[in-house]
């Protein structure tokens, strides 16, 4: 069955985007992030700089190619949780799902993290991404807490604590070459957060 013109265009755009990410990763890991230019990447793929900027706003964005999709998917899962479900129950379920996906892509994620940690501008970009997640979580939690006392503050505090726990868990996972059971780590971290870090 022949694809429609719209589907063909979308397929071509997707292929170009993936080619840019592959070319960038090759360059970043071989030559270094700072020495790689947008012109280098464009030459490898065979496109113009003008075409490049239809896909990515800058070189830093290539180091986080799935940023928007991951956040969108996370929010879909969080917002699609059953009405009245505890935020912690929702976060545990999402953490298990994402842990399996991270484990399946362990080598690629470890390589990406090594790259990020070697470049100050990428570390700053990673902090911006964390802030995006925190703000998005806070908005979602605020909807759940609507009508309860201090709903906005509760939502912001929970989102801030949750992103801190997520970041600490991922740092530990990366520091140990992605070998610990990420699902188990996530569950333990969320249990500790829910319990208010009472006990050992």
Short mmCIF file of C-alpha atoms in Angstrom, two decimals:
data_model
loop_
_atom_site.label_atom_id
_atom_site.label_comp_id
_atom_site.label_asym_id
_atom_site.label_seq_id
_atom_site.Cartn_x
_atom_site.Cartn_y
_atom_site.Cartn_z
CA UNK A 1 0.00 0.00 0.00
CA UNK A 2 1.41 3.38 -1.06
CA UNK A 3 1.98 5.95 1.67
CA UNK A 4 0.11 9.25 1.43
CA UNK A 5 2.16 12.39 0.62
CA UNK A 6 1.74 13.57 4.22
CA UNK A 7 3.02 10.29 5.64
CA UNK A 8 5.93 10.29 3.21
CA UNK A 9 6.91 13.81 4.30
CA UNK A 10 6.68 12.84 7.97
CA UNK A 11 8.71 9.69 7.33
CA UNK A 12 11.39 11.71 5.52
CA UNK A 13 11.50 14.29 8.32
CA UNK A 14 11.85 11.56 10.93
CA UNK A 15 14.65 9.92 8.96
CA UNK A 16 16.51 13.24 8.64
CA UNK A 17 16.13 13.94 12.35
CA UNK A 18 17.48 10.50 13.27
CA UNK A 19 20.37 10.93 10.82
CA UNK A 20 21.30 14.23 12.46
CA UNK A 21 21.29 12.65 15.91
CA UNK A 22 23.46 9.73 14.73
CA UNK A 23 25.94 12.04 12.96
CA UNK A 24 26.13 14.34 15.98
CA UNK A 25 26.75 11.45 18.38
CA UNK A 26 29.54 10.09 16.19
CA UNK A 27 31.19 13.49 16.07
CA UNK A 28 30.68 14.27 19.77
CA UNK A 29 32.21 11.00 20.94
CA UNK A 30 35.02 11.00 18.39
CA UNK A 31 36.03 14.67 18.19
CA UNK A 32 34.47 16.12 21.34
CA UNK A 33 31.43 18.30 21.74
CA UNK A 34 33.25 21.64 21.67
CA UNK A 35 35.22 20.84 18.50
CA UNK A 36 32.18 19.61 16.60
CA UNK A 37 30.38 22.30 14.59
CA UNK A 38 26.90 22.39 13.15
CA UNK A 39 28.51 22.65 9.72
CA UNK A 40 30.36 19.37 10.38
CA UNK A 41 27.12 17.61 11.27
CA UNK A 42 25.28 19.08 8.28
CA UNK A 43 28.07 17.96 5.94
CA UNK A 44 27.89 14.41 7.32
CA UNK A 45 24.15 14.25 6.68
CA UNK A 46 24.19 16.21 3.43
CA UNK A 47 21.88 19.07 4.42
CA UNK A 48 22.19 22.84 4.74
CA UNK A 49 22.42 24.83 7.98
CA UNK A 50 18.99 26.26 7.18
CA UNK A 51 17.53 22.76 7.07
CA UNK A 52 19.32 21.86 10.32
CA UNK A 53 17.50 24.62 12.20
CA UNK A 54 14.15 23.21 11.13
CA UNK A 55 14.94 20.24 13.37
CA UNK A 56 17.08 21.58 16.21
CA UNK A 57 17.48 25.02 17.72
CA UNK A 58 21.16 24.61 18.52
CA UNK A 59 23.97 22.09 18.94
CA UNK A 60 23.14 21.48 22.63
CA UNK A 61 19.70 20.17 21.67
CA UNK A 62 21.36 17.28 19.82
CA UNK A 63 22.74 15.98 23.12
CA UNK A 64 19.16 15.66 24.43
CA UNK A 65 17.28 14.57 21.29
CA UNK A 66 14.37 12.96 23.14
CA UNK A 67 13.86 15.67 25.74
CA UNK A 68 10.40 16.80 24.62
CA UNK A 69 9.08 13.31 23.86
CA UNK A 70 10.14 11.92 27.26
CA UNK A 71 8.53 14.76 29.18
CA UNK A 72 5.36 14.55 27.09
CA UNK A 73 5.10 10.81 27.69
CA UNK A 74 5.77 11.19 31.41
CA UNK A 75 3.00 13.78 31.71
CA UNK A 76 0.57 11.63 29.72
CA UNK A 77 1.16 8.78 32.18
CA UNK A 78 0.93 11.06 35.22
CA UNK A 79 -2.21 12.84 34.04
CA UNK A 80 -3.77 9.56 32.89
CA UNK A 81 -3.56 7.98 36.36
CA UNK A 82 -6.86 6.94 37.97
CA UNK A 83 -8.84 9.72 39.63
CA UNK A 84 -8.01 9.94 43.31
CA UNK A 85 -4.85 7.87 43.07
CA UNK A 86 -2.01 8.97 45.34
CA UNK A 87 0.75 10.86 43.48
CA UNK A 88 3.23 8.41 44.99
CA UNK A 89 1.37 5.44 43.57
CA UNK A 90 1.38 7.11 40.16
CA UNK A 91 5.08 7.94 40.37
CA UNK A 92 5.95 4.39 41.41
CA UNK A 93 4.12 2.92 38.41
CA UNK A 94 5.75 5.37 36.00
CA UNK A 95 9.19 4.80 37.57
CA UNK A 96 8.93 1.05 36.98
CA UNK A 97 7.97 1.54 33.35
CA UNK A 98 10.74 4.05 32.66
CA UNK A 99 13.29 1.96 34.57
CA UNK A 100 12.71 -0.93 32.17
CA UNK A 101 13.18 1.35 29.18
CA UNK A 102 16.36 2.87 30.62
CA UNK A 103 17.80 -0.58 31.36
CA UNK A 104 17.08 -1.63 27.77
CA UNK A 105 19.02 1.42 26.49
CA UNK A 106 21.74 1.33 29.16
CA UNK A 107 24.83 1.73 26.95
CA UNK A 108 23.42 4.63 24.96
CA UNK A 109 22.30 6.45 28.11
CA UNK A 110 25.66 5.94 29.82
CA UNK A 111 27.46 7.36 26.78
CA UNK A 112 25.10 10.33 26.72
CA UNK A 113 25.64 11.02 30.42
CA UNK A 114 29.43 10.86 30.05
CA UNK A 115 29.16 13.42 27.28
CA UNK A 116 26.89 15.70 29.31
CA UNK A 117 29.13 15.62 32.36
CA UNK A 118 32.17 16.58 30.28
CA UNK A 119 30.69 19.83 28.93
CA UNK A 120 29.65 22.73 31.23
CA UNK A 121 27.02 24.02 28.80
CA UNK A 122 25.38 20.58 28.68
CA UNK A 123 25.37 20.33 32.47
CA UNK A 124 23.54 23.68 32.52
CA UNK A 125 21.14 22.41 29.87
CA UNK A 126 20.46 19.32 31.97
CA UNK A 127 19.53 21.53 34.94
CA UNK A 128 17.10 23.41 32.70
CA UNK A 129 15.50 20.11 31.72
CA UNK A 130 15.13 19.17 35.38
CA UNK A 131 13.37 22.50 35.98
CA UNK A 132 11.00 21.81 33.08
CA UNK A 133 10.08 18.45 34.63
CA UNK A 134 9.64 19.97 38.08
CA UNK A 135 7.36 22.73 36.81
CA UNK A 136 5.31 20.30 34.72
CA UNK A 137 4.90 17.95 37.70
CA UNK A 138 3.88 20.85 39.93
CA UNK A 139 1.14 21.88 37.50
CA UNK A 140 -0.18 18.32 37.34
CA UNK A 141 -0.10 17.85 41.12
CA UNK A 142 -1.84 21.20 41.62
CA UNK A 143 -4.80 19.87 39.61
CA UNK A 144 -4.96 16.80 41.86
CA UNK A 145 -4.79 18.87 45.04
CA UNK A 146 -7.30 21.46 43.83
CA UNK A 147 -9.72 22.35 46.59
CA UNK A 148 -7.45 21.19 49.40
CA UNK A 149 -5.58 23.60 51.73
CA UNK A 150 -2.35 25.04 50.30
CA UNK A 151 -2.79 23.06 47.08
CA UNK A 152 -0.31 25.15 45.09
CA UNK A 153 2.39 24.99 47.76
CA UNK A 154 1.90 21.24 48.30
CA UNK A 155 2.19 20.64 44.57
CA UNK A 156 5.39 22.68 44.28
CA UNK A 157 6.97 21.01 47.31
CA UNK A 158 6.12 17.50 46.10
CA UNK A 159 7.38 18.23 42.58
CA UNK A 160 10.62 19.70 43.92
CA UNK A 161 11.19 16.73 46.23
CA UNK A 162 10.32 14.24 43.49
CA UNK A 163 12.73 15.71 40.95
CA UNK A 164 15.45 15.73 43.61
CA UNK A 165 14.85 12.05 44.33
CA UNK A 166 14.82 11.21 40.62
CA UNK A 167 18.06 13.08 39.99
CA UNK A 168 19.82 11.47 43.00
CA UNK A 169 18.65 8.02 41.90
CA UNK A 170 19.89 8.56 38.35
CA UNK A 171 23.24 9.89 39.56
CA UNK A 172 23.72 6.72 41.61
CA UNK A 173 22.71 4.54 38.65
CA UNK A 174 25.09 6.32 36.28
CA UNK A 175 27.95 6.30 38.83
CA UNK A 176 27.59 2.51 39.02
CA UNK A 177 27.59 2.02 35.22
CA UNK A 178 23.86 1.41 35.10
CA UNK A 179 24.22 -1.96 36.81
CA UNK A 180 21.95 -1.56 39.86
CA UNK A 181 18.27 -2.47 39.42
CA UNK A 182 16.87 0.96 38.51
CA UNK A 183 13.30 -0.11 39.24
CA UNK A 184 14.26 -1.20 42.74
CA UNK A 185 16.26 1.99 43.34
CA UNK A 186 13.31 4.10 42.24
CA UNK A 187 10.88 2.26 44.48
CA UNK A 188 13.18 2.62 47.48
CA UNK A 189 13.69 6.33 46.81
CA UNK A 190 9.96 7.02 46.49
CA UNK A 191 9.24 5.01 49.64
CA UNK A 192 11.77 7.14 51.50
CA UNK A 193 10.23 10.32 50.11
CA UNK A 194 6.70 9.26 51.09
CA UNK A 195 7.82 8.28 54.57
CA UNK A 196 9.48 11.64 55.03
CA UNK A 197 12.91 10.03 55.35
CA UNK A 198 12.01 8.70 58.78
CA UNK A 199 14.33 5.97 60.10
CA UNK A 200 17.70 4.98 58.80
#
